[in-house]
mmCIF file of N, CA and C in Angstrom:
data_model
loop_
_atom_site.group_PDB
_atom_site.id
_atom_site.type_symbol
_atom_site.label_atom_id
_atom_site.label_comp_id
_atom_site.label_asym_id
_atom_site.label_seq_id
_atom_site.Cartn_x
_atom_site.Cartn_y
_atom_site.Cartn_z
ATOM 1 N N UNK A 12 0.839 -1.158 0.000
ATOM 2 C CA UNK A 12 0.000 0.000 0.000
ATOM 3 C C UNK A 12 0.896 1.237 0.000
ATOM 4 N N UNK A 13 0.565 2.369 -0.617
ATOM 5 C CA UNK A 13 1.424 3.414 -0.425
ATOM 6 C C UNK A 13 -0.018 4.709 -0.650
ATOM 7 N N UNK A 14 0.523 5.682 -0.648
ATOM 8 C CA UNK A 14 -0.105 7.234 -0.535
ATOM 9 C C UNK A 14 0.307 8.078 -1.662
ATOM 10 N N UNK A 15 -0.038 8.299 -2.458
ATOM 11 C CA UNK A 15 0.450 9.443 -3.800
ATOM 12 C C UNK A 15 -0.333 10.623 -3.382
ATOM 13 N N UNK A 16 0.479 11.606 -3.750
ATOM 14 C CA UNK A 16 -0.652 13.169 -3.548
ATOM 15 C C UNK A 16 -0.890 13.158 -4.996
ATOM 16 N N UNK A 17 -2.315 13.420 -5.079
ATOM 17 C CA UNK A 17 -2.964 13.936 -6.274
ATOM 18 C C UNK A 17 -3.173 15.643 -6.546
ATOM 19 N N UNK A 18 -2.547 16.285 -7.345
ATOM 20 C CA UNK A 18 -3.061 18.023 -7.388
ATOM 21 C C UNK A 18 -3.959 18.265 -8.468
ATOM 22 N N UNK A 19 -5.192 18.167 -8.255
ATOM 23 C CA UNK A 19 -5.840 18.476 -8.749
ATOM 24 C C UNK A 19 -5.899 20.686 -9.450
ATOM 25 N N UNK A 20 -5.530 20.332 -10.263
ATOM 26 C CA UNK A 20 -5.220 21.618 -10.639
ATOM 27 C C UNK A 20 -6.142 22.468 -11.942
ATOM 28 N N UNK A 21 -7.102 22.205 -11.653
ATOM 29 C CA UNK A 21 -8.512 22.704 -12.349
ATOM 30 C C UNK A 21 -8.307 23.480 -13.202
ATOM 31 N N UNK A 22 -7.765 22.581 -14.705
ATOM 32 C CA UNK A 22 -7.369 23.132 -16.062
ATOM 33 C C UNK A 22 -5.675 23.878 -16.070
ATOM 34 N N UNK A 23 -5.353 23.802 -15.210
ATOM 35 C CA UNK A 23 -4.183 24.086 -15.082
ATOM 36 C C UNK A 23 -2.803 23.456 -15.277
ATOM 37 N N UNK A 24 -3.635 21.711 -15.378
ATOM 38 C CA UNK A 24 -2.076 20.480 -15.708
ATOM 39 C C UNK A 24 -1.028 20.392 -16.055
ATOM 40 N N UNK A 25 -1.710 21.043 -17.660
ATOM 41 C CA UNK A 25 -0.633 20.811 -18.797
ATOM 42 C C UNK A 25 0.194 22.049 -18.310
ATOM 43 N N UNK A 26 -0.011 23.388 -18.212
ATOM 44 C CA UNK A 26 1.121 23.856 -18.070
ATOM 45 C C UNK A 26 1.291 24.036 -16.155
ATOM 46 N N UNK A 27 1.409 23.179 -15.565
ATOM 47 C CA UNK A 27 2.272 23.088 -14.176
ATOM 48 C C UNK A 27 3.002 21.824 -14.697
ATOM 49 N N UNK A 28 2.508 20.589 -15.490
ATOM 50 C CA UNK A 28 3.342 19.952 -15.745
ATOM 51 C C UNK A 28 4.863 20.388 -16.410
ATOM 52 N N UNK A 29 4.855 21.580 -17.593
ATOM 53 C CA UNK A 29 5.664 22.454 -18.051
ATOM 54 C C UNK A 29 6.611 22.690 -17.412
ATOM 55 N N UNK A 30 5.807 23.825 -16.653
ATOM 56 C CA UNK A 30 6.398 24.102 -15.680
ATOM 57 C C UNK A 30 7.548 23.691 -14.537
ATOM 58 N N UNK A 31 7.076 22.556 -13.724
ATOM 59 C CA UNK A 31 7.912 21.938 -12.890
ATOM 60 C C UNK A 31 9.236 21.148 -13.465
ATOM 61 N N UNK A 32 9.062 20.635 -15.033
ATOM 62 C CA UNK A 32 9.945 20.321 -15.959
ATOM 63 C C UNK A 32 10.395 20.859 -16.067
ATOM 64 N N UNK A 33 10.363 22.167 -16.332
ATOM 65 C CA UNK A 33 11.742 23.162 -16.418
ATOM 66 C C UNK A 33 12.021 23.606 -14.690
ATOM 67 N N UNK A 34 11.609 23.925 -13.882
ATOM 68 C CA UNK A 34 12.185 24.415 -12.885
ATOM 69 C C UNK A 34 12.248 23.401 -11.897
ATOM 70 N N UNK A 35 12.222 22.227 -11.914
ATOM 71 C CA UNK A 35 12.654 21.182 -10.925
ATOM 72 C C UNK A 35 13.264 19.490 -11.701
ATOM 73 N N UNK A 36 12.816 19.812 -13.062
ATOM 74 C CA UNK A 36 13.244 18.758 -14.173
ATOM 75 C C UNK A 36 12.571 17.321 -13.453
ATOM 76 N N UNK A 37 11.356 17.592 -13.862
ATOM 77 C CA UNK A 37 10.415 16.720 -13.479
ATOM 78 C C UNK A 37 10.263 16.407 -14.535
ATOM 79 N N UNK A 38 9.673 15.029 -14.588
ATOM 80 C CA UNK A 38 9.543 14.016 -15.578
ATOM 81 C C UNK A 38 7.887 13.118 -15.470
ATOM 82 N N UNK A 39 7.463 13.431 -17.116
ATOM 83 C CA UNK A 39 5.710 13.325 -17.136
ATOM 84 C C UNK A 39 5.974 11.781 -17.316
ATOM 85 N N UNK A 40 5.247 10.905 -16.490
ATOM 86 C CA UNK A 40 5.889 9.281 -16.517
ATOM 87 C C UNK A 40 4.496 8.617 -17.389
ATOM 88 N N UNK A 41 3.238 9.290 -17.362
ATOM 89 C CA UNK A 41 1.971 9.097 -17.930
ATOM 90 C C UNK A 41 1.195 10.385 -17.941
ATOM 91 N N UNK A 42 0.182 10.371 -19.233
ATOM 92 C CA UNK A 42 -1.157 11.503 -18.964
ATOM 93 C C UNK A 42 -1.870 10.862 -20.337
ATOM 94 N N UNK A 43 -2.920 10.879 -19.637
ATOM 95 C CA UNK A 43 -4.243 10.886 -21.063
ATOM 96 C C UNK A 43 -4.924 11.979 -20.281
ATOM 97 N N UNK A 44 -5.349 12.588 -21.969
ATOM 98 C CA UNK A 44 -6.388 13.783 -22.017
ATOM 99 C C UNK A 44 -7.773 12.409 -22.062
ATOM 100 N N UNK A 45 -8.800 13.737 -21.212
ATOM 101 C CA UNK A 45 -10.574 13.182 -21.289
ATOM 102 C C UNK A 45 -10.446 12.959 -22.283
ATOM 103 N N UNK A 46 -10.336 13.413 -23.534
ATOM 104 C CA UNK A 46 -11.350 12.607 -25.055
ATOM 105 C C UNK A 46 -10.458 10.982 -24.901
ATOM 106 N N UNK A 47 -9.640 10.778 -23.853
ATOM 107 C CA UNK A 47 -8.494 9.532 -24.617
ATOM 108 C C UNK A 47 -9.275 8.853 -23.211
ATOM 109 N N UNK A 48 -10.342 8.894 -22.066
ATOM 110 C CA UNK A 48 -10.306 8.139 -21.113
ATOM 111 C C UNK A 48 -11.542 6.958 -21.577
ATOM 112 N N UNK A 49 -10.997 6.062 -21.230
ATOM 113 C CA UNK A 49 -12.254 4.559 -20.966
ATOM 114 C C UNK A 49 -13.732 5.261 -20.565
ATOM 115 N N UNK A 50 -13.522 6.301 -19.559
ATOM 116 C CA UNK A 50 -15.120 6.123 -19.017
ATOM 117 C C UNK A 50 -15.050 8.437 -19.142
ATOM 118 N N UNK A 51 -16.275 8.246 -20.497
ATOM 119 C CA UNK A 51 -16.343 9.484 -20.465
ATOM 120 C C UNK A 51 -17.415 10.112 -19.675
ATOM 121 N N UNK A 52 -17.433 9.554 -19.002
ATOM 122 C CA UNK A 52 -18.610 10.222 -17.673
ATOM 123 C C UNK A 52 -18.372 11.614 -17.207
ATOM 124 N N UNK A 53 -16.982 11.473 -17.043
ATOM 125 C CA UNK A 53 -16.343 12.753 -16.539
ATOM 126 C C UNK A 53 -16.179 13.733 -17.808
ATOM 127 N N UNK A 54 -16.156 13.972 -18.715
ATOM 128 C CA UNK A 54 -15.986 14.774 -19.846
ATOM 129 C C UNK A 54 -17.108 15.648 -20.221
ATOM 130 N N UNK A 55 -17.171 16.686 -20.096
ATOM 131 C CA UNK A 55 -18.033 17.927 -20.397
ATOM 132 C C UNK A 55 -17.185 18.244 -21.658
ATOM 133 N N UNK A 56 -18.167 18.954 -22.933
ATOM 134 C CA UNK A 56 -17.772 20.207 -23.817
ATOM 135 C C UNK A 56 -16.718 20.767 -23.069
ATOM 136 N N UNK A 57 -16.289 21.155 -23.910
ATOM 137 C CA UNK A 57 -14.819 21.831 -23.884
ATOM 138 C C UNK A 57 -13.673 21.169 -23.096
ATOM 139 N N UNK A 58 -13.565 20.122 -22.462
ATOM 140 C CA UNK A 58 -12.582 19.462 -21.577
ATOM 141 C C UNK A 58 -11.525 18.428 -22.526
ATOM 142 N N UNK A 59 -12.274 17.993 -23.554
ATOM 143 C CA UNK A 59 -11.676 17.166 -24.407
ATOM 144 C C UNK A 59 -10.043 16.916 -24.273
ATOM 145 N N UNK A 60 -9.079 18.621 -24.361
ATOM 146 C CA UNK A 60 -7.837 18.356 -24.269
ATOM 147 C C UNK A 60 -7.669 18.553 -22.827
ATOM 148 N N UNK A 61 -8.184 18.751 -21.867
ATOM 149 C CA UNK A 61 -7.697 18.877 -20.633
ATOM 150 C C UNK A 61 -7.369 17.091 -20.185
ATOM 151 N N UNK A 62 -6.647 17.298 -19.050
ATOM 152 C CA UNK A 62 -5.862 16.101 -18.603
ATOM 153 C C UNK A 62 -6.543 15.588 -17.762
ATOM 154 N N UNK A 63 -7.100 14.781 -17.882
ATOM 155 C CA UNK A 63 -8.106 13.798 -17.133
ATOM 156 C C UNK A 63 -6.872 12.772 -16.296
ATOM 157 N N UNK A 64 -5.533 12.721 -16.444
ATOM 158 C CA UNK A 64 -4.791 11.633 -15.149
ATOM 159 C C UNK A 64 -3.287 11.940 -15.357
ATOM 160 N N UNK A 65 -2.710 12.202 -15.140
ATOM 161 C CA UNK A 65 -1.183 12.507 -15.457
ATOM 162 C C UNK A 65 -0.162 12.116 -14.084
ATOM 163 N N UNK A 66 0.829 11.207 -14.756
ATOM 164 C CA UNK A 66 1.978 10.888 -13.310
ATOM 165 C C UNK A 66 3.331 11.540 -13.529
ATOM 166 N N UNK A 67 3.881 11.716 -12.858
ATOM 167 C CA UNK A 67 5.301 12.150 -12.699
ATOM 168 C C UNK A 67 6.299 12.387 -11.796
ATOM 169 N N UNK A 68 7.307 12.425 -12.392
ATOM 170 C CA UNK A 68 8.409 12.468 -11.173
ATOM 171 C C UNK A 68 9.518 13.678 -10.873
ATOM 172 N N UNK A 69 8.778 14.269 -9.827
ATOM 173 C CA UNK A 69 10.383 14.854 -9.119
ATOM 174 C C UNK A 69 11.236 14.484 -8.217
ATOM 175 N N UNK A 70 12.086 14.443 -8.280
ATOM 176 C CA UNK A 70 12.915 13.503 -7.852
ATOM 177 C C UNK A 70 13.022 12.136 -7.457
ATOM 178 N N UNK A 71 13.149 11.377 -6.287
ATOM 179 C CA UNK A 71 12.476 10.279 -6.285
ATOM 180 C C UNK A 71 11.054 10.038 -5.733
ATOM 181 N N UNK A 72 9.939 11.341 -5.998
ATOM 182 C CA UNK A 72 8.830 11.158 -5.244
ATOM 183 C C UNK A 72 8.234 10.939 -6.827
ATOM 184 N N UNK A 73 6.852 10.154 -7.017
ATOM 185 C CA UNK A 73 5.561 10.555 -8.024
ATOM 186 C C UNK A 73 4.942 11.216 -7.388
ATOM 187 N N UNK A 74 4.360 11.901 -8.207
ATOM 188 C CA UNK A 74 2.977 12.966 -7.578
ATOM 189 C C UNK A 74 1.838 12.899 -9.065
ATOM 190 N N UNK A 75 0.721 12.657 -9.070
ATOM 191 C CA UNK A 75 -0.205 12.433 -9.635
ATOM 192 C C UNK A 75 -0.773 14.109 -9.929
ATOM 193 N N UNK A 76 -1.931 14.048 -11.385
ATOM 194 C CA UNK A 76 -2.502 15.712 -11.130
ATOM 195 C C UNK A 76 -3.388 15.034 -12.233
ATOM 196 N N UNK A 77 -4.080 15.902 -12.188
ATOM 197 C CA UNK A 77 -5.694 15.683 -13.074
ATOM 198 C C UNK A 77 -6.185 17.159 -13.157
ATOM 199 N N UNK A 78 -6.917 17.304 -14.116
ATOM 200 C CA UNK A 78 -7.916 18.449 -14.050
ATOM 201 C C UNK A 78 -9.521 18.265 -13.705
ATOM 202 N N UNK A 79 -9.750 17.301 -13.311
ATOM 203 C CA UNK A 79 -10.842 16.868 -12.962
ATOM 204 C C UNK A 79 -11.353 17.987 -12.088
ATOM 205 N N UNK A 80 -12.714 17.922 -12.061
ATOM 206 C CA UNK A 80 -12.796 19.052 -11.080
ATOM 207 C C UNK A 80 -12.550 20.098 -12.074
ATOM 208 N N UNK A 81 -12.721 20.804 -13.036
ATOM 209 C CA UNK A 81 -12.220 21.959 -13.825
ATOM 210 C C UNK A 81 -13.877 22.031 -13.588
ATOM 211 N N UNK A 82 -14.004 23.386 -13.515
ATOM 212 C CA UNK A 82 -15.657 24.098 -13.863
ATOM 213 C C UNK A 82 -15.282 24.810 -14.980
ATOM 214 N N UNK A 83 -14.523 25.924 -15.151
ATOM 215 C CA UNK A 83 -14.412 26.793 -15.942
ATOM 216 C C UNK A 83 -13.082 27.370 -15.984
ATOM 217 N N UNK A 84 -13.070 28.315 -17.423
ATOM 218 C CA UNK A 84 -11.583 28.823 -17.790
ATOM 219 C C UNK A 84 -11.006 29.796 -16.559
ATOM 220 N N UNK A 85 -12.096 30.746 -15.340
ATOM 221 C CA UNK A 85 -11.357 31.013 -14.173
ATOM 222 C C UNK A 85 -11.262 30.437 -13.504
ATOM 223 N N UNK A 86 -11.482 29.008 -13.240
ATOM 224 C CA UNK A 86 -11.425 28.232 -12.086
ATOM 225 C C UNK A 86 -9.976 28.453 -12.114
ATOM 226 N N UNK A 87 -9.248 28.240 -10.477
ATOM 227 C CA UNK A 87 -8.399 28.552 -10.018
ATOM 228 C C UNK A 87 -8.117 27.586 -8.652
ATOM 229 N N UNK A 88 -6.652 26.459 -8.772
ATOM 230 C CA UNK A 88 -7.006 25.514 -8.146
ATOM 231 C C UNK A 88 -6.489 26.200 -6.599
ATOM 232 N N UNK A 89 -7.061 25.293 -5.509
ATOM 233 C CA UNK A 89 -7.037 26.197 -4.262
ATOM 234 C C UNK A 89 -6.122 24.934 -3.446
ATOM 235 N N UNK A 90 -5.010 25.045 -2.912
ATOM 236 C CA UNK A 90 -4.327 24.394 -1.598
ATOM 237 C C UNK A 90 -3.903 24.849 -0.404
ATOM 238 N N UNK A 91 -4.337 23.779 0.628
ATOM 239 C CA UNK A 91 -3.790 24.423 1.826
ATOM 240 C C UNK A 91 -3.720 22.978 2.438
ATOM 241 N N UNK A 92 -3.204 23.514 3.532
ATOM 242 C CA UNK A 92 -2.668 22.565 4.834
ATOM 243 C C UNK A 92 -1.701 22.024 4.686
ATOM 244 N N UNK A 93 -0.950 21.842 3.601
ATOM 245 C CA UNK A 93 0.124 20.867 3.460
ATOM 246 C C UNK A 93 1.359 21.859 2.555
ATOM 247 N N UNK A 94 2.420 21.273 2.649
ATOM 248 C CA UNK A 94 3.218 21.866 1.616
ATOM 249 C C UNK A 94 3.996 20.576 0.777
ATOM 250 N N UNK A 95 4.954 20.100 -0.336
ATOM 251 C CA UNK A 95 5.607 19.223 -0.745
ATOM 252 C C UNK A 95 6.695 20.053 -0.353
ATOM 253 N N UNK A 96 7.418 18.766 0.109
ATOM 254 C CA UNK A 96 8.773 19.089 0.838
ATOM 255 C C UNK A 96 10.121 18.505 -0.392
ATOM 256 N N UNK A 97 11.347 19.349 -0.734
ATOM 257 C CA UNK A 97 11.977 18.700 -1.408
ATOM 258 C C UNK A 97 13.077 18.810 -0.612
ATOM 259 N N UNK A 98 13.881 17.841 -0.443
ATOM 260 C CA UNK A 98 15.096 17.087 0.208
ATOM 261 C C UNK A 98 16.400 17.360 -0.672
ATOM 262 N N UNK A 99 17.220 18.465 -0.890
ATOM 263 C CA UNK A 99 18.061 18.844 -1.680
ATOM 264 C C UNK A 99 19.565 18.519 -1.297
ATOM 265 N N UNK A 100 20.503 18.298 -2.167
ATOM 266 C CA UNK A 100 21.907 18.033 -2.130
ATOM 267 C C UNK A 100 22.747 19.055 -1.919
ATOM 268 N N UNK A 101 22.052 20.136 -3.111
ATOM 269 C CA UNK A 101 22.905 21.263 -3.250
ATOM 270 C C UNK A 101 21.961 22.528 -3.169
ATOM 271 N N UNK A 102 23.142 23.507 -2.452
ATOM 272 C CA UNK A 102 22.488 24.617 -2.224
ATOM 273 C C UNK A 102 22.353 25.662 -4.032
ATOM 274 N N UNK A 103 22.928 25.500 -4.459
ATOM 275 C CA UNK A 103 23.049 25.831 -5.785
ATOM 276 C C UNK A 103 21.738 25.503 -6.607
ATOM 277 N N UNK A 104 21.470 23.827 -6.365
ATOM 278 C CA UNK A 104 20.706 23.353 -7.313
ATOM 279 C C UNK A 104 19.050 23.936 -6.117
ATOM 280 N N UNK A 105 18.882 23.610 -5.500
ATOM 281 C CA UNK A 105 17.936 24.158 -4.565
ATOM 282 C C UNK A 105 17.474 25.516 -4.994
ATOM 283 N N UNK A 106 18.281 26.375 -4.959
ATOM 284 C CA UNK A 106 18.265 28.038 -5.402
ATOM 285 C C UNK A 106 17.753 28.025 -6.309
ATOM 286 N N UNK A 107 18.459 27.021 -7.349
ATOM 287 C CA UNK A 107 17.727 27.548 -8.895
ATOM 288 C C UNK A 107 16.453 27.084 -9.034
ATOM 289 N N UNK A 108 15.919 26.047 -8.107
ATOM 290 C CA UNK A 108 14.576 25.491 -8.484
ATOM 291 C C UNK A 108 13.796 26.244 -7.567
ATOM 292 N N UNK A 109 13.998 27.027 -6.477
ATOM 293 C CA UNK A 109 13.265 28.112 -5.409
ATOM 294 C C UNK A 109 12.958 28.695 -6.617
ATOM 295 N N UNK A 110 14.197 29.509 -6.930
ATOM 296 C CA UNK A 110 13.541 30.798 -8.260
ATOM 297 C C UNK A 110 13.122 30.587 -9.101
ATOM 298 N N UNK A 111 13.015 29.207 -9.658
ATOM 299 C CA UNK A 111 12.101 28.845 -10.732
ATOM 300 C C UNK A 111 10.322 28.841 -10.180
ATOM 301 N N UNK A 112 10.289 28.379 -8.974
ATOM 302 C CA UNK A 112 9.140 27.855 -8.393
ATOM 303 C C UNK A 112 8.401 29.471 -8.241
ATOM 304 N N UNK A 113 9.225 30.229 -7.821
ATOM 305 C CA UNK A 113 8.802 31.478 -7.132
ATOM 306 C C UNK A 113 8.290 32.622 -8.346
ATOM 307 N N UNK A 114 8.847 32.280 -9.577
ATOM 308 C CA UNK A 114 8.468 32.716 -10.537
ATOM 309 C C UNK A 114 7.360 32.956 -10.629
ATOM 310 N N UNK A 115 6.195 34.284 -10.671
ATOM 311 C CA UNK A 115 5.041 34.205 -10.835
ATOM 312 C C UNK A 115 4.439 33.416 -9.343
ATOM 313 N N UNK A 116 4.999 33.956 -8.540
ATOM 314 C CA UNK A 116 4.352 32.635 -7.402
ATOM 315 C C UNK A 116 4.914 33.771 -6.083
ATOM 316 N N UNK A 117 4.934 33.283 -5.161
ATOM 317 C CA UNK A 117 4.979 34.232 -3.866
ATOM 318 C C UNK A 117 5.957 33.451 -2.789
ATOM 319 N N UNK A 118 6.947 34.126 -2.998
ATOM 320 C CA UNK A 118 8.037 33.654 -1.409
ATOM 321 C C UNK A 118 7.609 34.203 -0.082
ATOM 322 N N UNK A 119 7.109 32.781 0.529
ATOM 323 C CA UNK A 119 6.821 32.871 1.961
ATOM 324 C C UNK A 119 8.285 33.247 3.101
ATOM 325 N N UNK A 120 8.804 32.098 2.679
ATOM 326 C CA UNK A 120 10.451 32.257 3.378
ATOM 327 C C UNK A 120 11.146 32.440 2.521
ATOM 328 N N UNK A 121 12.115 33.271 2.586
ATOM 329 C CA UNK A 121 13.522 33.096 1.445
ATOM 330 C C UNK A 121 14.302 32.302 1.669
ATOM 331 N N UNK A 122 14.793 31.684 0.144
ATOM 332 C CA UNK A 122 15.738 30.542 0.500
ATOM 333 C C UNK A 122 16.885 31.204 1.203
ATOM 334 N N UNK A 123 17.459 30.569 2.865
ATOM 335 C CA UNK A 123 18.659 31.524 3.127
ATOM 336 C C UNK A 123 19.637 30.237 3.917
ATOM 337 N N UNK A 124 20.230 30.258 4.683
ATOM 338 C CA UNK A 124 21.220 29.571 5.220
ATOM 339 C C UNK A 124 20.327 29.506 6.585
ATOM 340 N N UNK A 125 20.263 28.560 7.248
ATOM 341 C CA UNK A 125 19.181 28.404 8.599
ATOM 342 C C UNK A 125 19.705 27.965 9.643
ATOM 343 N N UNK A 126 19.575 28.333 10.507
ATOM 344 C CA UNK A 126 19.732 27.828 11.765
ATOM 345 C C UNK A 126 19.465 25.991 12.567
ATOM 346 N N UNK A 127 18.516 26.080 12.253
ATOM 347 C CA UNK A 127 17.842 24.661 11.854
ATOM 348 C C UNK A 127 18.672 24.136 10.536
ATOM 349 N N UNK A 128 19.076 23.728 9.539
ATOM 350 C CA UNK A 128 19.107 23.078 8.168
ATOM 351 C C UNK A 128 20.333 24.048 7.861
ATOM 352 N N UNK A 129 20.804 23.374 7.171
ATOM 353 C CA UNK A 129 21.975 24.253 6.199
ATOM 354 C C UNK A 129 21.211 25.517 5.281
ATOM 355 N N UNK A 130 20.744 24.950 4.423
ATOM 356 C CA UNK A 130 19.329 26.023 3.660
ATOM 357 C C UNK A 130 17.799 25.650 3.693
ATOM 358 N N UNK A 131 17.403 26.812 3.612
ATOM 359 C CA UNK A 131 15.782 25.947 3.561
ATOM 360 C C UNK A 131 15.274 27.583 3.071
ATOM 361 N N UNK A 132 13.472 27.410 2.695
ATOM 362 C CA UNK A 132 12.907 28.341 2.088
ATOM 363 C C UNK A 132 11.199 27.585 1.546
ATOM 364 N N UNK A 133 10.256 28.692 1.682
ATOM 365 C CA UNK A 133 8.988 28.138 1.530
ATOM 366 C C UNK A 133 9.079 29.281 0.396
ATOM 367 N N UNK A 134 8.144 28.304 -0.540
ATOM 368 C CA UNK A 134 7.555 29.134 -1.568
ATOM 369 C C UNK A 134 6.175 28.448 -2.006
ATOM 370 N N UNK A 135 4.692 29.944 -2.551
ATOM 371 C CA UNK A 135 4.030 28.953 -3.231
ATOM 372 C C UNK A 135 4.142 29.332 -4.366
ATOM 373 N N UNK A 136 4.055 28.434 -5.532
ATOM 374 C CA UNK A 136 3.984 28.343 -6.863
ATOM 375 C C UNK A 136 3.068 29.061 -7.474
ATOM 376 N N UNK A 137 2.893 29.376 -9.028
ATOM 377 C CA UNK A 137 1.874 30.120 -9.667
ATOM 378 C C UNK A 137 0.949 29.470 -9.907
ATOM 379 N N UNK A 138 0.837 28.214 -9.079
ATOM 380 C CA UNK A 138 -0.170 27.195 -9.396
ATOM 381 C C UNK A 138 -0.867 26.753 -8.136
ATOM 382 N N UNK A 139 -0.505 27.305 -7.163
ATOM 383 C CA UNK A 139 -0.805 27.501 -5.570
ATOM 384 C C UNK A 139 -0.229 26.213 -4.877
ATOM 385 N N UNK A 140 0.615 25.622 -5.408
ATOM 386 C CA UNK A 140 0.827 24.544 -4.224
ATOM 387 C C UNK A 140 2.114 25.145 -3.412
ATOM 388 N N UNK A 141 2.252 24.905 -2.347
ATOM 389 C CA UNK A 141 3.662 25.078 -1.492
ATOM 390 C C UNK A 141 4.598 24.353 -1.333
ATOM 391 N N UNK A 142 6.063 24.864 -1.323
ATOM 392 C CA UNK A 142 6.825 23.982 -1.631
ATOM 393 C C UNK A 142 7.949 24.421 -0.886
ATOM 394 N N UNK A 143 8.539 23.676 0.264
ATOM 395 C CA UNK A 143 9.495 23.448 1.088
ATOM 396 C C UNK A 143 10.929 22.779 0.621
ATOM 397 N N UNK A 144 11.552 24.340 0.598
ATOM 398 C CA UNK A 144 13.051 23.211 -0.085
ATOM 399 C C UNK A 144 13.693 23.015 1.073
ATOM 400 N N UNK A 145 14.830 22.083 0.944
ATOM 401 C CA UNK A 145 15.427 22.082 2.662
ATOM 402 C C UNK A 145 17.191 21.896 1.657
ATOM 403 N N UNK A 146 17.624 22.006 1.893
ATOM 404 C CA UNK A 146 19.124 21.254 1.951
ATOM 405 C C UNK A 146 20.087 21.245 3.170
ATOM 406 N N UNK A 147 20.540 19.983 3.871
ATOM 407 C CA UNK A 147 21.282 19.593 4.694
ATOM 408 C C UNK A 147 22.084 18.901 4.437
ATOM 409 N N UNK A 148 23.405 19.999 4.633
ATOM 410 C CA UNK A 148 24.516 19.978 4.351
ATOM 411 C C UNK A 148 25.304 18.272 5.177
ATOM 412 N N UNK A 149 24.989 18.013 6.482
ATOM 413 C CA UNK A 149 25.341 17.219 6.945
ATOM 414 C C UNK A 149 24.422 15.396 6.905
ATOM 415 N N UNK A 150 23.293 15.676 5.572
ATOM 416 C CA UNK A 150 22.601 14.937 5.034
ATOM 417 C C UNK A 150 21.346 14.114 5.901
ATOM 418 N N UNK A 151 21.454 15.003 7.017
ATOM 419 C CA UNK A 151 19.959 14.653 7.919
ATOM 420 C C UNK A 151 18.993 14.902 7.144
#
């Protein structure tokens, strides 16, 4: 048994999938669009190219996303309570994927050198999820 987070990102998929590919070099491991699913139950007009299931990988985590749940072209997907945490090597490589993430998106913490952790920094994305980089230098 295991736990995948699903982000439901209400028409928003295809480009957070983009997205995280370039600024964390995430990798799309599966996606079918609604017109391509077994059970079109879920498919309204106009959804056809939206992403009805998509998997992928940043780093060694999958994280799942769908647009399911899309109402409309302002729908705007909403997260809270949680953040994805990434477990970094380098403070270098960390930085560049903060400022990629932060792009269009809002720094809660700045990535800085910590007291706690070698580096760390909260950011949320232009896609609203939050994202906790950490890097420890002494590999805790």
């Amino acid at each position: 048994m295991s736990v995948v987070t699903t982000l439901n990102l209400m028409g928003h998929t295809e480009a957070a999938l983009r997205h995280y590919q370039d600024a964390l070099g995430a990798e799309t491991l599966f996606l079918m669009r609604f017109r391509e699913s077994p059970d079109q139950s879920h498919t309204r007009a106009g959804m056809e190219d939206l992403i009805f299931h998509a998997t992928f990988r940043v780093l060694d985590t999958v994280i799942m996303a769908s647009d399911v749940g899309y109402e409309d072209s302002d729908s705007k997907p909403t997260f809270a309570g949680f953040s994805l945490a990434l477990q970094m090597d380098s403070p270098v490589v960390a930085k560049r994927a903060f400022d990629a993430l932060a792009d269009q998106g809002q720094v809660v913490v700045p990535f800085a050198e910590s007291k706690f952790t070698s580096w760390y920094g909260i950011v949320i994305d232009r896609f609203g999820v939050s994202w906790k980089l950490n890097v420890n230098a002494t590999g805790g």
